[in-house]
PDB file of C-alpha atoms in Angstrom:
ATOM      1  CA  UNK A   1       0.000   0.000   0.000  1.00 71.00           C
ATOM      2  CA  UNK A   2       1.231   3.460  -0.903  1.00 73.00           C
ATOM      3  CA  UNK A   3       2.525   5.725   1.859  1.00 88.00           C
ATOM      4  CA  UNK A   4       0.561   8.869   2.681  1.00 94.00           C
ATOM      5  CA  UNK A   5       1.663  12.201   4.134  1.00 95.00           C
ATOM      6  CA  UNK A   6      -0.686  14.466   6.069  1.00 97.00           C
ATOM      7  CA  UNK A   7      -0.131  17.616   8.126  1.00 97.00           C
ATOM      8  CA  UNK A   8      -0.165  16.765  11.839  1.00 97.00           C
ATOM      9  CA  UNK A   9      -2.753  19.372  12.758  1.00 97.00           C
ATOM     10  CA  UNK A  10      -5.143  21.956  11.360  1.00 97.00           C
ATOM     11  CA  UNK A  11      -7.651  24.414  12.756  1.00 97.00           C
ATOM     12  CA  UNK A  12     -10.903  25.474  11.162  1.00 96.00           C
ATOM     13  CA  UNK A  13     -13.570  27.949  12.177  1.00 97.00           C
ATOM     14  CA  UNK A  14     -17.007  26.535  12.856  1.00 97.00           C
ATOM     15  CA  UNK A  15     -19.255  26.855   9.823  1.00 97.00           C
ATOM     16  CA  UNK A  16     -16.389  27.208   7.391  1.00 97.00           C
ATOM     17  CA  UNK A  17     -15.122  24.566   5.022  1.00 97.00           C
ATOM     18  CA  UNK A  18     -12.333  22.327   6.279  1.00 98.00           C
ATOM     19  CA  UNK A  19      -9.889  21.226   3.598  1.00 98.00           C
ATOM     20  CA  UNK A  20      -7.622  18.384   4.646  1.00 98.00           C
ATOM     21  CA  UNK A  21      -4.775  17.539   2.265  1.00 98.00           C
ATOM     22  CA  UNK A  22      -3.086  14.200   1.712  1.00 97.00           C
ATOM     23  CA  UNK A  23      -0.072  13.355  -0.425  1.00 96.00           C
ATOM     24  CA  UNK A  24       0.240   9.871  -1.894  1.00 95.00           C
ATOM     25  CA  UNK A  25       2.803  10.296  -4.635  1.00 93.00           C
ATOM     26  CA  UNK A  26       3.575   6.569  -4.926  1.00 91.00           C
ATOM     27  CA  UNK A  27      -0.024   5.494  -5.442  1.00 91.00           C
ATOM     28  CA  UNK A  28      -0.498   2.806  -8.072  1.00 87.00           C
ATOM     29  CA  UNK A  29      -3.259   2.527 -10.615  1.00 84.00           C
ATOM     30  CA  UNK A  30      -5.488   0.103  -8.734  1.00 84.00           C
ATOM     31  CA  UNK A  31      -5.221   1.708  -5.332  1.00 88.00           C
ATOM     32  CA  UNK A  32      -8.095   3.607  -3.765  1.00 90.00           C
ATOM     33  CA  UNK A  33      -7.918   6.580  -1.430  1.00 93.00           C
ATOM     34  CA  UNK A  34      -9.901   6.077   1.779  1.00 93.00           C
ATOM     35  CA  UNK A  35     -10.645   8.628   4.465  1.00 96.00           C
ATOM     36  CA  UNK A  36     -11.570   7.729   8.021  1.00 96.00           C
ATOM     37  CA  UNK A  37     -11.819   9.837  11.120  1.00 97.00           C
ATOM     38  CA  UNK A  38     -11.489   9.055  14.801  1.00 97.00           C
ATOM     39  CA  UNK A  39     -13.210  11.148  17.378  1.00 96.00           C
ATOM     40  CA  UNK A  40     -11.489  11.010  20.736  1.00 92.00           C
ATOM     41  CA  UNK A  41     -11.844   7.636  22.502  1.00 89.00           C
ATOM     42  CA  UNK A  42     -14.001   6.149  19.738  1.00 94.00           C
ATOM     43  CA  UNK A  43     -13.382   3.727  16.910  1.00 96.00           C
ATOM     44  CA  UNK A  44     -12.576   5.063  13.437  1.00 96.00           C
ATOM     45  CA  UNK A  45     -15.492   6.086  11.253  1.00 95.00           C
ATOM     46  CA  UNK A  46     -15.537   5.671   7.492  1.00 93.00           C
ATOM     47  CA  UNK A  47     -16.030   8.937   5.599  1.00 95.00           C
ATOM     48  CA  UNK A  48     -15.475   8.443   1.894  1.00 94.00           C
ATOM     49  CA  UNK A  49     -13.291   6.749  -0.688  1.00 92.00           C
ATOM     50  CA  UNK A  50     -12.429   7.167  -4.355  1.00 92.00           C
ATOM     51  CA  UNK A  51     -10.249   5.925  -7.182  1.00 91.00           C
ATOM     52  CA  UNK A  52      -9.747   8.829  -9.576  1.00 90.00           C
ATOM     53  CA  UNK A  53     -13.003  10.723  -9.870  1.00 87.00           C
ATOM     54  CA  UNK A  54     -14.136  13.249  -7.318  1.00 93.00           C
ATOM     55  CA  UNK A  55     -16.648  11.843  -4.896  1.00 95.00           C
ATOM     56  CA  UNK A  56     -19.289  13.375  -2.665  1.00 96.00           C
ATOM     57  CA  UNK A  57     -21.544  11.948  -0.007  1.00 94.00           C
ATOM     58  CA  UNK A  58     -23.554  13.280   2.885  1.00 94.00           C
ATOM     59  CA  UNK A  59     -20.468  13.691   5.022  1.00 95.00           C
ATOM     60  CA  UNK A  60     -17.797  15.114   2.743  1.00 97.00           C
ATOM     61  CA  UNK A  61     -16.303  15.578  -0.693  1.00 98.00           C
ATOM     62  CA  UNK A  62     -13.122  13.978  -1.942  1.00 98.00           C
ATOM     63  CA  UNK A  63     -11.078  15.742  -4.585  1.00 97.00           C
ATOM     64  CA  UNK A  64      -8.350  13.667  -6.234  1.00 96.00           C
ATOM     65  CA  UNK A  65      -5.827  15.371  -8.491  1.00 96.00           C
ATOM     66  CA  UNK A  66      -5.582  14.256 -12.085  1.00 94.00           C
ATOM     67  CA  UNK A  67      -2.203  12.571 -11.496  1.00 94.00           C
ATOM     68  CA  UNK A  68      -3.687  10.957  -8.357  1.00 95.00           C
ATOM     69  CA  UNK A  69      -0.643  11.919  -6.319  1.00 95.00           C
ATOM     70  CA  UNK A  70      -2.650  13.921  -3.834  1.00 96.00           C
ATOM     71  CA  UNK A  71      -6.169  14.414  -2.603  1.00 97.00           C
ATOM     72  CA  UNK A  72      -8.202  16.748  -0.428  1.00 98.00           C
ATOM     73  CA  UNK A  73     -11.024  15.888   1.905  1.00 98.00           C
ATOM     74  CA  UNK A  74     -13.533  18.712   2.193  1.00 98.00           C
ATOM     75  CA  UNK A  75     -15.974  19.092   5.054  1.00 98.00           C
ATOM     76  CA  UNK A  76     -18.204  21.836   3.613  1.00 97.00           C
ATOM     77  CA  UNK A  77     -19.531  23.300   6.858  1.00 96.00           C
ATOM     78  CA  UNK A  78     -17.434  22.157   9.784  1.00 97.00           C
ATOM     79  CA  UNK A  79     -19.067  21.810  13.185  1.00 97.00           C
ATOM     80  CA  UNK A  80     -17.543  21.314  16.619  1.00 97.00           C
ATOM     81  CA  UNK A  81     -18.435  17.624  16.344  1.00 96.00           C
ATOM     82  CA  UNK A  82     -16.093  17.304  13.377  1.00 97.00           C
ATOM     83  CA  UNK A  83     -13.104  17.755  15.691  1.00 98.00           C
ATOM     84  CA  UNK A  84     -11.224  14.491  15.235  1.00 98.00           C
ATOM     85  CA  UNK A  85      -8.124  12.852  13.800  1.00 97.00           C
ATOM     86  CA  UNK A  86      -8.567  12.340  10.064  1.00 98.00           C
ATOM     87  CA  UNK A  87      -6.736   9.484   8.379  1.00 97.00           C
ATOM     88  CA  UNK A  88      -5.991   9.262   4.672  1.00 96.00           C
ATOM     89  CA  UNK A  89      -5.266   5.678   3.637  1.00 93.00           C
ATOM     90  CA  UNK A  90      -4.311   4.272   0.262  1.00 91.00           C
ATOM     91  CA  UNK A  91      -5.036   0.635  -0.394  1.00 86.00           C
ATOM     92  CA  UNK A  92      -5.725  -1.705  -3.237  1.00 76.00           C
ATOM     93  CA  UNK A  93      -9.152  -3.204  -3.717  1.00 66.00           C
ATOM     94  CA  UNK A  94     -10.220  -6.747  -4.373  1.00 57.00           C
ATOM     95  CA  UNK A  95      -9.260  -8.374  -1.131  1.00 54.00           C
ATOM     96  CA  UNK A  96     -10.254  -8.237   2.504  1.00 57.00           C
ATOM     97  CA  UNK A  97      -7.082  -6.731   3.814  1.00 72.00           C
ATOM     98  CA  UNK A  98      -6.497  -4.549   6.790  1.00 79.00           C
ATOM     99  CA  UNK A  99      -6.173  -0.779   6.780  1.00 85.00           C
ATOM    100  CA  UNK A 100      -2.796   0.625   7.754  1.00 86.00           C
ATOM    101  CA  UNK A 101      -3.144   3.832   9.708  1.00 91.00           C
ATOM    102  CA  UNK A 102      -0.606   6.641   9.624  1.00 90.00           C
ATOM    103  CA  UNK A 103      -0.505   9.476  12.108  1.00 92.00           C
ATOM    104  CA  UNK A 104      -3.348  11.423  10.490  1.00 96.00           C
ATOM    105  CA  UNK A 105      -4.345  15.080  10.856  1.00 98.00           C
ATOM    106  CA  UNK A 106      -5.819  16.394  14.089  1.00 97.00           C
ATOM    107  CA  UNK A 107      -8.558  18.767  12.967  1.00 98.00           C
ATOM    108  CA  UNK A 108      -9.782  21.172  15.596  1.00 98.00           C
ATOM    109  CA  UNK A 109     -12.940  23.103  14.805  1.00 98.00           C
ATOM    110  CA  UNK A 110     -12.974  26.350  16.716  1.00 97.00           C
ATOM    111  CA  UNK A 111     -16.150  28.122  17.852  1.00 96.00           C
TER     112      UNK A 111
ATOM    113  CA  UNK B   1     -25.352   0.658   7.442  1.00 74.00           C
ATOM    114  CA  UNK B   2     -23.020  -1.961   8.827  1.00 85.00           C
ATOM    115  CA  UNK B   3     -22.587  -1.936  12.598  1.00 92.00           C
ATOM    116  CA  UNK B   4     -19.856  -3.533  14.685  1.00 95.00           C
ATOM    117  CA  UNK B   5     -20.430  -3.865  18.399  1.00 96.00           C
ATOM    118  CA  UNK B   6     -17.659  -4.267  20.966  1.00 97.00           C
ATOM    119  CA  UNK B   7     -18.083  -5.346  24.555  1.00 97.00           C
ATOM    120  CA  UNK B   8     -17.083  -4.299  27.113  1.00 97.00           C
ATOM    121  CA  UNK B   9     -16.445  -0.671  26.258  1.00 96.00           C
ATOM    122  CA  UNK B  10     -14.113  -0.408  29.207  1.00 96.00           C
ATOM    123  CA  UNK B  11     -12.680  -2.809  31.738  1.00 97.00           C
ATOM    124  CA  UNK B  12     -10.370  -2.589  34.727  1.00 97.00           C
ATOM    125  CA  UNK B  13      -8.625  -5.711  35.917  1.00 96.00           C
ATOM    126  CA  UNK B  14      -5.882  -6.797  38.244  1.00 96.00           C
ATOM    127  CA  UNK B  15      -2.473  -7.782  36.967  1.00 97.00           C
ATOM    128  CA  UNK B  16      -2.297 -11.482  36.162  1.00 96.00           C
ATOM    129  CA  UNK B  17      -5.956 -11.929  35.265  1.00 97.00           C
ATOM    130  CA  UNK B  18      -7.393 -12.544  31.802  1.00 97.00           C
ATOM    131  CA  UNK B  19      -9.832 -10.308  29.998  1.00 97.00           C
ATOM    132  CA  UNK B  20     -12.070 -11.183  27.055  1.00 97.00           C
ATOM    133  CA  UNK B  21     -13.270  -8.604  24.540  1.00 98.00           C
ATOM    134  CA  UNK B  22     -16.060  -9.437  22.104  1.00 97.00           C
ATOM    135  CA  UNK B  23     -16.529  -8.040  18.630  1.00 96.00           C
ATOM    136  CA  UNK B  24     -19.840  -8.653  16.857  1.00 96.00           C
ATOM    137  CA  UNK B  25     -21.043  -7.733  13.403  1.00 94.00           C
ATOM    138  CA  UNK B  26     -24.692  -6.929  14.045  1.00 93.00           C
ATOM    139  CA  UNK B  27     -26.270  -6.895  10.603  1.00 88.00           C
ATOM    140  CA  UNK B  28     -23.775  -8.615   8.349  1.00 89.00           C
ATOM    141  CA  UNK B  29     -21.493 -11.592   8.205  1.00 89.00           C
ATOM    142  CA  UNK B  30     -17.751 -11.187   8.429  1.00 89.00           C
ATOM    143  CA  UNK B  31     -15.339 -13.963   7.503  1.00 87.00           C
ATOM    144  CA  UNK B  32     -12.490 -11.666   8.446  1.00 89.00           C
ATOM    145  CA  UNK B  33     -12.149  -9.299  11.375  1.00 93.00           C
ATOM    146  CA  UNK B  34      -9.167  -7.207  12.397  1.00 94.00           C
ATOM    147  CA  UNK B  35      -7.938  -6.360  15.864  1.00 97.00           C
ATOM    148  CA  UNK B  36      -6.070  -3.113  16.476  1.00 96.00           C
ATOM    149  CA  UNK B  37      -4.433  -1.621  19.533  1.00 97.00           C
ATOM    150  CA  UNK B  38      -3.974   2.079  20.194  1.00 97.00           C
ATOM    151  CA  UNK B  39      -1.823   3.618  22.897  1.00 95.00           C
ATOM    152  CA  UNK B  40      -2.420   7.222  24.044  1.00 92.00           C
ATOM    153  CA  UNK B  41      -1.587   9.850  21.428  1.00 90.00           C
ATOM    154  CA  UNK B  42      -0.595   7.170  18.921  1.00 93.00           C
ATOM    155  CA  UNK B  43      -2.195   5.762  15.813  1.00 93.00           C
ATOM    156  CA  UNK B  44      -3.900   2.386  15.487  1.00 95.00           C
ATOM    157  CA  UNK B  45      -1.587  -0.593  15.152  1.00 95.00           C
ATOM    158  CA  UNK B  46      -2.831  -3.837  13.667  1.00 94.00           C
ATOM    159  CA  UNK B  47      -2.424  -6.753  16.055  1.00 96.00           C
ATOM    160  CA  UNK B  48      -3.966  -9.636  14.186  1.00 95.00           C
ATOM    161  CA  UNK B  49      -6.342 -10.757  11.490  1.00 93.00           C
ATOM    162  CA  UNK B  50      -9.123 -13.010  12.694  1.00 91.00           C
ATOM    163  CA  UNK B  51     -10.402 -15.589  10.227  1.00 88.00           C
ATOM    164  CA  UNK B  52     -13.669 -17.449  10.760  1.00 87.00           C
ATOM    165  CA  UNK B  53     -13.065 -21.140  11.317  1.00 86.00           C
ATOM    166  CA  UNK B  54      -9.278 -20.943  11.204  1.00 88.00           C
ATOM    167  CA  UNK B  55      -6.327 -19.622  13.129  1.00 90.00           C
ATOM    168  CA  UNK B  56      -5.697 -15.928  13.411  1.00 93.00           C
ATOM    169  CA  UNK B  57      -2.749 -14.302  11.697  1.00 93.00           C
ATOM    170  CA  UNK B  58      -0.655 -12.198  14.054  1.00 95.00           C
ATOM    171  CA  UNK B  59       1.500  -9.210  13.197  1.00 94.00           C
ATOM    172  CA  UNK B  60       5.188  -9.310  13.973  1.00 94.00           C
ATOM    173  CA  UNK B  61       5.869  -8.680  17.624  1.00 94.00           C
ATOM    174  CA  UNK B  62       2.382  -9.651  18.829  1.00 95.00           C
ATOM    175  CA  UNK B  63       2.427 -12.705  21.093  1.00 94.00           C
ATOM    176  CA  UNK B  64      -0.211 -15.162  19.968  1.00 93.00           C
ATOM    177  CA  UNK B  65      -0.207 -16.970  23.299  1.00 95.00           C
ATOM    178  CA  UNK B  66      -0.901 -13.753  25.133  1.00 96.00           C
ATOM    179  CA  UNK B  67      -3.542 -12.370  22.812  1.00 97.00           C
ATOM    180  CA  UNK B  68      -5.855 -15.271  22.061  1.00 96.00           C
ATOM    181  CA  UNK B  69      -8.251 -14.751  19.186  1.00 95.00           C
ATOM    182  CA  UNK B  70     -11.255 -16.908  18.458  1.00 92.00           C
ATOM    183  CA  UNK B  71     -13.522 -16.408  15.454  1.00 91.00           C
ATOM    184  CA  UNK B  72     -16.003 -19.230  15.850  1.00 84.00           C
ATOM    185  CA  UNK B  73     -18.871 -17.738  13.875  1.00 91.00           C
ATOM    186  CA  UNK B  74     -19.427 -15.315  11.026  1.00 91.00           C
ATOM    187  CA  UNK B  75     -20.593 -12.620  13.412  1.00 93.00           C
ATOM    188  CA  UNK B  76     -18.339 -12.970  16.455  1.00 95.00           C
ATOM    189  CA  UNK B  77     -14.642 -12.677  17.149  1.00 95.00           C
ATOM    190  CA  UNK B  78     -13.153 -12.553  20.623  1.00 96.00           C
ATOM    191  CA  UNK B  79      -9.805 -11.276  21.868  1.00 97.00           C
ATOM    192  CA  UNK B  80      -8.597 -12.593  25.210  1.00 97.00           C
ATOM    193  CA  UNK B  81      -5.710 -10.836  26.890  1.00 97.00           C
ATOM    194  CA  UNK B  82      -4.171 -13.517  29.074  1.00 97.00           C
ATOM    195  CA  UNK B  83      -2.226 -12.793  32.257  1.00 96.00           C
ATOM    196  CA  UNK B  84      -2.647  -9.091  31.717  1.00 96.00           C
ATOM    197  CA  UNK B  85       0.010  -6.671  32.890  1.00 96.00           C
ATOM    198  CA  UNK B  86      -0.052  -2.884  33.192  1.00 96.00           C
ATOM    199  CA  UNK B  87       1.782  -2.527  29.878  1.00 96.00           C
ATOM    200  CA  UNK B  88      -1.209  -4.207  28.190  1.00 97.00           C
ATOM    201  CA  UNK B  89      -3.368  -1.261  29.176  1.00 97.00           C
ATOM    202  CA  UNK B  90      -4.573   0.164  25.887  1.00 97.00           C
ATOM    203  CA  UNK B  91      -7.525   0.873  23.626  1.00 97.00           C
ATOM    204  CA  UNK B  92      -8.445  -2.239  21.658  1.00 98.00           C
ATOM    205  CA  UNK B  93     -10.509  -1.814  18.483  1.00 98.00           C
ATOM    206  CA  UNK B  94     -11.938  -4.384  16.120  1.00 97.00           C
ATOM    207  CA  UNK B  95     -13.119  -3.969  12.561  1.00 95.00           C
ATOM    208  CA  UNK B  96     -14.902  -6.074  10.004  1.00 92.00           C
ATOM    209  CA  UNK B  97     -15.887  -6.138   6.364  1.00 83.00           C
ATOM    210  CA  UNK B  98     -19.217  -7.308   5.049  1.00 76.00           C
ATOM    211  CA  UNK B  99     -18.452 -10.648   3.354  1.00 71.00           C
ATOM    212  CA  UNK B 100     -21.524 -10.298   1.184  1.00 67.00           C
ATOM    213  CA  UNK B 101     -20.594  -6.900  -0.207  1.00 62.00           C
ATOM    214  CA  UNK B 102     -19.242  -7.300  -3.711  1.00 58.00           C
ATOM    215  CA  UNK B 103     -19.487  -3.683  -4.829  1.00 57.00           C
ATOM    216  CA  UNK B 104     -17.054  -0.808  -4.446  1.00 54.00           C
ATOM    217  CA  UNK B 105     -17.907  -0.861  -0.780  1.00 52.00           C
ATOM    218  CA  UNK B 106     -16.349  -4.278  -0.500  1.00 50.00           C
ATOM    219  CA  UNK B 107     -13.236  -2.845   1.065  1.00 72.00           C
ATOM    220  CA  UNK B 108     -14.829  -0.427   3.475  1.00 83.00           C
ATOM    221  CA  UNK B 109     -14.136  -1.613   6.985  1.00 88.00           C
ATOM    222  CA  UNK B 110     -16.540  -0.895   9.822  1.00 92.00           C
ATOM    223  CA  UNK B 111     -15.001  -0.345  13.224  1.00 95.00           C
ATOM    224  CA  UNK B 112     -16.286  -1.019  16.688  1.00 96.00           C
ATOM    225  CA  UNK B 113     -16.348   1.716  19.310  1.00 97.00           C
ATOM    226  CA  UNK B 114     -13.331   0.229  21.046  1.00 97.00           C
ATOM    227  CA  UNK B 115     -12.624  -1.319  24.427  1.00 98.00           C
ATOM    228  CA  UNK B 116     -10.421   0.476  26.916  1.00 97.00           C
ATOM    229  CA  UNK B 117      -8.444  -1.902  29.092  1.00 97.00           C
ATOM    230  CA  UNK B 118      -6.760  -0.725  32.276  1.00 97.00           C
ATOM    231  CA  UNK B 119      -4.599  -3.229  34.129  1.00 97.00           C
ATOM    232  CA  UNK B 120      -3.781  -2.327  37.712  1.00 96.00           C
TER     233      UNK B 120
END
């Protein structure tokens, strides 16, 4: 699985969009980008995933660059409850394999 | 959506005792479940892969005789920490994938809420 690089921490004002970057320059063609988050003292929560097209669901949007070497998770209107550690994970599909977690980005939403 | 339940959510035990943590997939079947451990201010570290009806696969450095894993059914995996010591105090988290999901969601793992173990 390709290695990912994320900033260790970010702040965002409540109600504003939170844009969390992730670099995955060694990603291969069949690897997906997954985003999970972990609120303090809870298990990780799935947010979104994508291969090469931008994706949107009720939680967030995922923007993947054309060369697929980086992506951005967008929380359109951050709330205090979005304060969490956000993990960007790159992994191939087609098999039931584990997720390997990096250090993630601690997002703090400020009132 | 898929739900994974862990029990207990927290447990305190004396050094030398054994503790069992259960991980259940509530509305789907899971042939494979994963057990993670997380120390304070650190990321999740995979401990072992639990396979229904067969032996678990342990990551390097994880003692299989200390962390016993049983996956006797398609909806239940258990992790038993044997002869627990204070250094085993940690947050233990399980995850599972819906075996019946063949779409793009096939590789989305659902996580339990975690079990916090404190060994005195």
